[in-house]
């Protein structure tokens, strides 16, 4: 059998390397819109409402308190973990708040006090409350939205923003 003289032997590494280069080039072309299209893009900044959630004295360690943020259609949970954690608020750095809508399909999440995770009954995604809502298992493709908190001198806890998109929304704060 006669081989084609233009056939080039392409190893796996060369194939993957060239494929990655082509994909990166295509992404760069589509990611940078022209001047007219760039002006039509919505602003990325969202003005979140400040919403008082509770007072530190209302919380018990490792017992979640149901909340809603940034509006009543967005259920969440506020937890005092009892130990300083990344993203934690308050004098002890142990206050966290998360959306309780699974980012995969919107199922309501349940808090597990034994391992301090929020768990989805639908497809078994699990999110670590001690690590800024990081997904540790399951079908979800993003971490759990964490609500950013502030605590004033009287111990009042307020939500002031969210770090991920809440399930089912094109933006977290409804306009209009």
Coordinates of N, CA and C in Angstrom, one line a residue:
X1 N 0.8 -1.2 0.0 CA 0.0 0.0 0.0 C 0.9 1.2 0.0
X2 N 0.6 2.2 -0.9 CA 1.3 3.4 -1.0 C 0.8 4.5 -0.1
X3 N 1.7 5.1 0.7 CA 1.3 6.2 1.6 C 1.3 7.5 0.9
X4 N 0.4 8.4 1.4 CA 0.3 9.7 0.8 C 1.6 10.5 1.2
X5 N 2.2 11.2 0.2 CA 3.5 11.9 0.5 C 3.2 13.1 1.3
X6 N 2.0 13.6 1.5 CA 1.7 14.8 2.3 C 1.3 14.4 3.7
X7 N 1.2 13.1 4.0 CA 0.8 12.7 5.3 C 2.0 13.0 6.3
X8 N 1.6 13.6 7.4 CA 2.6 13.9 8.4 C 2.3 13.1 9.7
X9 N 3.3 12.5 10.3 CA 3.0 11.8 11.5 C 2.9 12.8 12.6
X10 N 1.8 12.7 13.3 CA 1.5 13.7 14.4 C 1.3 12.9 15.7
X11 N 2.2 13.2 16.6 CA 2.1 12.5 17.9 C 1.0 13.1 18.7
X12 N 0.7 12.4 19.8 CA -0.3 12.9 20.8 C 0.0 14.3 21.3
X13 N 1.2 14.5 21.8 CA 1.6 15.8 22.3 C 1.5 16.9 21.3
X14 N 1.9 16.6 20.1 CA 1.8 17.7 19.1 C 0.3 18.0 18.8
X15 N -0.5 16.9 18.7 CA -1.9 17.1 18.4 C -2.6 18.0 19.5
X16 N -2.3 17.6 20.8 CA -2.9 18.3 21.9 C -2.4 19.7 22.0
X17 N -1.1 19.9 21.8 CA -0.5 21.3 21.8 C -1.1 22.2 20.8
X18 N -1.2 21.7 19.5 CA -1.7 22.5 18.4 C -3.2 22.7 18.6
X19 N -3.9 21.7 19.2 CA -5.4 21.9 19.4 C -5.6 23.0 20.5
X20 N -4.8 23.0 21.5 CA -4.9 24.0 22.6 C -4.6 25.4 22.0
X21 N -3.6 25.5 21.2 CA -3.2 26.7 20.6 C -4.4 27.3 19.7
X22 N -5.0 26.4 18.9 CA -6.1 26.8 18.1 C -7.3 27.2 18.9
X23 N -7.6 26.5 20.0 CA -8.7 26.9 20.9 C -8.5 28.2 21.6
X24 N -7.2 28.5 22.0 CA -6.9 29.7 22.6 C -7.0 30.9 21.7
X25 N -6.6 30.7 20.4 CA -6.8 31.7 19.4 C -8.2 32.0 19.1
X26 N -9.0 31.0 19.0 CA -10.5 31.2 18.8 C -11.1 31.9 19.9
X27 N -10.7 31.6 21.2 CA -11.3 32.2 22.3 C -10.9 33.7 22.4
X28 N -9.7 34.0 22.0 CA -9.2 35.4 22.0 C -10.0 36.2 21.0
X29 N -10.3 35.7 19.9 CA -11.0 36.4 18.8 C -12.4 36.7 19.3
X30 N -13.1 35.7 19.9 CA -14.5 35.9 20.3 C -14.6 36.6 21.6
X31 N -13.6 36.7 22.5 CA -13.7 37.3 23.8 C -13.5 38.8 23.7
X32 N -13.0 39.4 22.6 CA -12.7 40.8 22.5 C -13.7 41.4 21.5
X33 N -14.8 42.0 22.0 CA -15.8 42.5 21.0 C -15.2 43.8 20.3
X34 N -15.8 44.1 19.2 CA -15.4 45.3 18.5 C -15.9 46.5 19.3
X35 N -15.5 47.7 18.9 CA -15.9 48.9 19.7 C -17.4 49.1 19.8
X36 N -18.2 48.9 18.8 CA -19.6 49.1 18.9 C -20.2 48.1 19.8
X37 N -19.8 46.8 19.7 CA -20.3 45.8 20.5 C -19.9 46.0 22.0
X38 N -18.7 46.4 22.2 CA -18.2 46.7 23.6 C -19.0 47.7 24.3
X39 N -19.4 48.7 23.6 CA -20.2 49.8 24.2 C -21.6 49.3 24.6
X40 N -22.1 48.2 23.9 CA -23.5 47.7 24.2 C -23.5 46.7 25.3
X41 N -22.3 46.3 25.8 CA -22.3 45.3 26.9 C -22.7 46.0 28.2
X42 N -23.5 45.2 29.1 CA -23.9 45.8 30.3 C -22.7 46.0 31.3
X43 N -22.9 46.9 32.2 CA -21.8 47.1 33.2 C -21.7 45.9 34.1
X44 N -20.5 45.5 34.4 CA -20.3 44.3 35.2 C -20.5 44.6 36.7
X45 N -20.5 45.8 37.1 CA -20.7 46.2 38.5 C -22.2 46.1 38.9
X46 N -22.5 45.5 40.0 CA -23.8 45.4 40.5 C -23.9 46.1 41.9
X47 N -24.9 46.9 42.0 CA -25.0 47.6 43.3 C -26.0 46.7 44.2
X48 N -25.4 46.0 45.2 CA -26.1 45.2 46.0 C -26.8 46.0 47.1
X49 N -28.0 45.6 47.6 CA -28.6 46.3 48.7 C -27.9 45.8 50.0
X50 N -27.8 46.7 51.0 CA -27.4 46.3 52.3 C -28.6 45.8 53.1
X51 N -28.5 44.6 53.6 CA -29.7 44.1 54.3 C -29.3 43.5 55.7
X52 N -29.9 44.0 56.7 CA -29.6 43.5 58.1 C -30.2 42.1 58.2
X53 N -29.4 41.1 58.6 CA -29.8 39.7 58.7 C -30.1 39.3 60.1
X54 N -29.3 39.7 61.1 CA -29.4 39.3 62.5 C -28.4 40.1 63.3
X55 N -28.3 39.7 64.6 CA -27.3 40.2 65.5 C -26.5 39.0 66.0
X56 N -25.2 39.2 66.3 CA -24.4 38.1 66.7 C -25.0 37.4 67.9
X57 N -25.6 38.1 68.8 CA -26.2 37.5 70.0 C -27.3 36.5 69.7
X58 N -27.9 36.6 68.5 CA -29.0 35.8 68.0 C -28.5 34.4 67.5
X59 N -27.2 34.3 67.3 CA -26.7 33.1 66.7 C -26.0 32.1 67.8
X60 N -26.1 30.8 67.5 CA -25.5 29.8 68.3 C -24.5 29.1 67.4
X61 N -23.3 28.7 67.9 CA -22.3 28.1 67.1 C -22.9 26.8 66.4
X62 N -22.6 26.8 65.1 CA -23.0 25.6 64.3 C -24.5 25.3 64.1
X63 N -25.3 26.4 64.4 CA -26.7 26.2 64.2 C -27.1 27.3 63.2
X64 N -27.5 26.8 62.0 CA -27.8 27.8 60.9 C -29.1 28.6 61.1
X65 N -29.1 29.8 60.7 CA -30.3 30.7 60.7 C -30.7 30.9 59.3
X66 N -32.0 30.6 59.0 CA -32.5 30.9 57.6 C -32.5 32.4 57.4
X67 N -32.1 32.8 56.2 CA -32.1 34.3 55.8 C -32.6 34.3 54.3
X68 N -32.8 35.6 53.8 CA -33.1 35.8 52.4 C -32.2 37.0 52.0
X69 N -31.5 36.8 50.9 CA -30.6 37.9 50.4 C -30.3 37.6 48.9
X70 N -30.3 38.6 48.0 CA -30.6 40.0 48.2 C -32.1 40.4 48.2
X71 N -33.0 39.4 48.1 CA -34.4 39.7 48.1 C -35.1 38.4 48.7
X72 N -36.4 38.5 48.8 CA -37.2 37.4 49.4 C -37.2 36.1 48.5
X73 N -36.9 36.3 47.2 CA -36.8 35.1 46.3 C -35.5 34.4 46.4
X74 N -34.6 34.8 47.3 CA -33.3 34.2 47.4 C -33.0 33.7 48.8
X75 N -33.4 32.4 49.1 CA -33.2 31.8 50.4 C -31.7 31.6 50.7
X76 N -31.3 31.7 51.9 CA -29.9 31.5 52.3 C -29.8 31.0 53.8
X77 N -28.6 30.9 54.2 CA -28.4 30.5 55.6 C -27.2 31.3 56.2
X78 N -27.3 31.7 57.4 CA -26.3 32.4 58.2 C -25.8 31.5 59.3
X79 N -24.5 31.3 59.3 CA -23.9 30.3 60.3 C -22.7 31.0 61.0
X80 N -22.7 30.8 62.4 CA -21.6 31.1 63.2 C -20.8 29.8 63.4
X81 N -19.6 29.7 62.8 CA -18.9 28.4 62.7 C -18.1 28.1 64.0
X82 N -17.7 29.2 64.7 CA -17.0 29.0 66.0 C -15.5 29.0 65.8
X83 N -15.0 29.1 64.6 CA -13.6 29.2 64.3 C -13.4 30.1 63.1
X84 N -12.3 30.8 63.1 CA -12.0 31.7 62.0 C -11.9 30.9 60.7
X85 N -12.5 31.4 59.6 CA -12.5 30.8 58.3 C -12.2 31.8 57.2
X86 N -11.7 31.4 56.0 CA -11.5 32.3 54.9 C -12.9 32.9 54.6
X87 N -12.9 34.3 54.4 CA -14.1 35.0 54.0 C -15.1 35.2 55.2
X88 N -14.7 34.7 56.4 CA -15.6 34.9 57.6 C -15.6 36.3 58.0
X89 N -16.7 36.8 58.6 CA -16.9 38.1 59.1 C -17.0 38.1 60.6
X90 N -17.1 39.3 61.2 CA -17.3 39.5 62.6 C -16.0 39.5 63.4
X91 N -16.0 39.7 64.7 CA -14.8 39.9 65.5 C -14.0 38.6 65.5
X92 N -14.7 37.4 65.4 CA -14.0 36.1 65.4 C -13.7 35.6 64.0
X93 N -14.2 36.3 63.0 CA -14.0 35.8 61.6 C -14.7 34.5 61.3
X94 N -15.8 34.2 62.0 CA -16.4 32.9 61.9 C -17.9 33.0 61.4
X95 N -18.3 34.1 60.9 CA -19.7 34.3 60.4 C -19.7 34.2 58.9
X96 N -20.5 33.3 58.4 CA -20.6 33.1 57.0 C -22.1 33.0 56.6
X97 N -22.4 33.3 55.3 CA -23.7 33.2 54.8 C -23.7 32.8 53.4
X98 N -24.6 31.9 53.0 CA -24.6 31.3 51.7 C -26.0 31.2 51.1
X99 N -26.1 31.2 49.8 CA -27.4 30.9 49.1 C -27.7 29.4 49.4
X100 N -28.9 29.1 49.6 CA -29.3 27.6 49.8 C -30.0 27.1 48.6
X101 N -29.7 27.7 47.4 CA -30.2 27.1 46.1 C -29.0 26.5 45.4
X102 N -29.0 25.2 45.2 CA -27.9 24.5 44.6 C -27.6 25.1 43.2
X103 N -26.3 25.5 42.9 CA -26.0 26.1 41.6 C -26.2 25.2 40.4
X104 N -26.4 23.9 40.7 CA -26.6 22.9 39.6 C -28.0 22.9 39.0
X105 N -29.0 22.7 39.9 CA -30.4 22.7 39.4 C -31.4 23.4 40.3
X106 N -30.8 24.1 41.3 CA -31.7 24.9 42.2 C -32.4 24.2 43.3
X107 N -32.0 23.0 43.6 CA -32.6 22.2 44.7 C -32.3 23.0 46.0
X108 N -33.1 22.9 47.0 CA -32.8 23.5 48.3 C -31.8 22.7 49.1
X109 N -30.8 23.4 49.6 CA -29.7 22.7 50.3 C -30.0 22.6 51.8
X110 N -29.4 21.6 52.4 CA -29.6 21.4 53.8 C -28.2 21.4 54.5
X111 N -28.1 22.0 55.7 CA -26.9 22.2 56.4 C -26.6 20.9 57.2
X112 N -25.4 20.4 57.2 CA -25.0 19.2 57.9 C -24.0 19.7 59.0
X113 N -24.4 19.8 60.2 CA -23.6 20.3 61.3 C -22.3 19.4 61.6
X114 N -22.4 18.1 61.3 CA -21.3 17.3 61.5 C -20.0 17.7 60.7
X115 N -20.2 17.9 59.5 CA -19.0 18.3 58.7 C -19.1 19.7 58.1
X116 N -20.1 20.5 58.5 CA -20.2 21.9 58.2 C -20.3 22.1 56.6
X117 N -21.2 21.3 56.0 CA -21.4 21.4 54.6 C -22.8 21.7 54.3
X118 N -23.1 22.2 53.1 CA -24.5 22.4 52.6 C -24.6 21.3 51.5
X119 N -25.7 20.5 51.6 CA -25.8 19.4 50.8 C -27.1 19.4 49.9
X120 N -27.0 18.9 48.7 CA -28.1 18.9 47.8 C -28.7 17.5 47.7
X121 N -30.0 17.4 47.9 CA -30.7 16.1 47.9 C -30.9 15.7 46.4
X122 N -30.8 16.6 45.5 CA -31.1 16.2 44.1 C -30.0 15.4 43.4
X123 N -28.8 15.9 43.4 CA -27.7 15.2 42.7 C -26.5 15.1 43.6
X124 N -26.7 15.3 44.8 CA -25.7 15.1 45.9 C -24.5 16.0 45.8
X125 N -24.6 17.2 45.3 CA -23.5 18.2 45.4 C -23.3 18.6 46.9
X126 N -22.1 18.8 47.3 CA -21.8 19.2 48.7 C -20.8 20.4 48.6
X127 N -21.1 21.4 49.5 CA -20.3 22.6 49.5 C -19.8 22.8 50.9
X128 N -18.5 23.2 51.0 CA -17.8 23.4 52.3 C -18.0 24.8 52.8
X129 N -18.7 24.9 54.0 CA -19.0 26.2 54.6 C -17.7 26.8 55.2
X130 N -16.7 26.0 55.4 CA -15.5 26.5 56.0 C -14.5 27.0 55.0
X131 N -14.8 26.8 53.7 CA -13.9 27.1 52.6 C -14.6 28.0 51.5
X132 N -15.4 29.0 52.0 CA -16.1 29.9 51.1 C -17.0 29.2 50.1
X133 N -17.7 28.2 50.5 CA -18.7 27.5 49.7 C -18.1 26.7 48.6
X134 N -16.8 26.3 48.7 CA -16.2 25.4 47.7 C -16.9 24.1 47.5
X135 N -17.2 23.7 46.2 CA -17.8 22.4 46.0 C -16.8 21.3 46.3
X136 N -17.3 20.3 47.0 CA -16.4 19.2 47.4 C -16.9 17.9 46.7
X137 N -18.1 17.9 46.2 CA -18.6 16.7 45.6 C -19.8 17.0 44.7
X138 N -20.1 16.2 43.7 CA -21.4 16.3 43.0 C -21.3 16.9 41.6
X139 N -22.5 17.2 41.1 CA -22.7 17.6 39.7 C -22.6 19.1 39.5
X140 N -22.6 19.9 40.5 CA -22.5 21.4 40.3 C -21.2 21.7 39.6
X141 N -21.3 22.8 38.8 CA -20.1 23.2 38.1 C -19.5 24.5 38.6
X142 N -20.1 25.0 39.7 CA -19.5 26.2 40.3 C -19.7 26.1 41.8
X143 N -18.9 26.9 42.5 CA -19.0 27.0 44.0 C -20.3 27.6 44.4
X144 N -20.7 27.5 45.7 CA -21.9 28.0 46.2 C -21.8 29.5 46.4
X145 N -22.8 30.3 46.0 CA -22.7 31.8 46.2 C -22.6 32.1 47.7
X146 N -21.6 32.8 48.0 CA -21.3 33.3 49.4 C -21.8 34.7 49.5
X147 N -22.5 35.0 50.6 CA -22.9 36.4 50.8 C -21.9 37.1 51.6
X148 N -21.4 38.3 51.1 CA -20.4 39.1 51.9 C -21.1 39.8 53.0
X149 N -20.5 39.7 54.2 CA -21.1 40.2 55.4 C -20.3 41.3 56.1
X150 N -20.9 42.2 56.8 CA -20.3 43.2 57.6 C -21.0 43.1 59.0
X151 N -20.2 43.5 60.0 CA -20.7 43.5 61.4 C -20.4 44.9 62.0
X152 N -21.4 45.6 62.5 CA -21.2 46.9 63.1 C -20.9 46.7 64.6
X153 N -20.6 47.9 65.3 CA -20.2 47.9 66.7 C -21.3 47.3 67.6
X154 N -22.5 47.3 67.2 CA -23.6 46.8 68.1 C -23.8 45.3 67.8
X155 N -23.0 44.7 66.9 CA -23.2 43.3 66.6 C -24.2 42.9 65.5
X156 N -24.7 44.0 64.9 CA -25.7 43.7 63.8 C -24.9 43.2 62.5
X157 N -25.4 42.1 62.0 CA -24.8 41.5 60.8 C -25.6 41.9 59.6
X158 N -24.9 42.4 58.6 CA -25.6 42.8 57.3 C -24.9 42.1 56.1
X159 N -25.7 41.8 55.2 CA -25.2 41.3 53.9 C -25.0 42.5 53.0
X160 N -23.9 42.5 52.2 CA -23.6 43.6 51.3 C -23.3 43.2 49.9
X161 N -23.3 41.9 49.6 CA -23.0 41.4 48.3 C -22.9 39.9 48.2
X162 N -22.7 39.4 47.0 CA -22.6 38.0 46.7 C -21.4 37.8 45.8
X163 N -20.7 36.7 45.9 CA -19.5 36.4 45.1 C -19.7 35.5 43.9
X164 N -20.9 34.9 43.8 CA -21.2 34.1 42.6 C -22.7 34.4 42.2
X165 N -23.0 33.9 41.0 CA -24.4 34.1 40.5 C -25.3 33.1 41.2
X166 N -26.4 33.7 41.8 CA -27.4 32.8 42.4 C -28.2 32.1 41.4
X167 N -28.5 30.8 41.7 CA -29.2 29.9 40.7 C -30.5 30.6 40.2
X168 N -30.6 30.4 38.8 CA -31.8 30.9 38.2 C -31.9 32.3 37.8
X169 N -30.8 33.0 38.0 CA -30.8 34.5 37.7 C -29.7 34.8 36.6
X170 N -30.0 35.9 35.9 CA -29.0 36.4 35.0 C -28.2 37.5 35.6
X171 N -28.7 38.0 36.8 CA -27.9 38.9 37.6 C -28.5 38.7 39.0
X172 N -27.8 39.0 40.0 CA -28.2 38.7 41.4 C -29.2 39.7 41.9
X173 N -29.1 41.0 41.5 CA -29.9 42.0 42.0 C -30.9 42.4 40.9
X174 N -32.2 42.3 41.2 CA -33.2 42.6 40.2 C -33.3 44.1 40.0
X175 N -33.4 44.6 38.8 CA -33.4 46.0 38.5 C -34.8 46.4 38.1
X176 N -35.2 47.6 38.4 CA -36.5 48.1 37.9 C -37.5 48.3 38.9

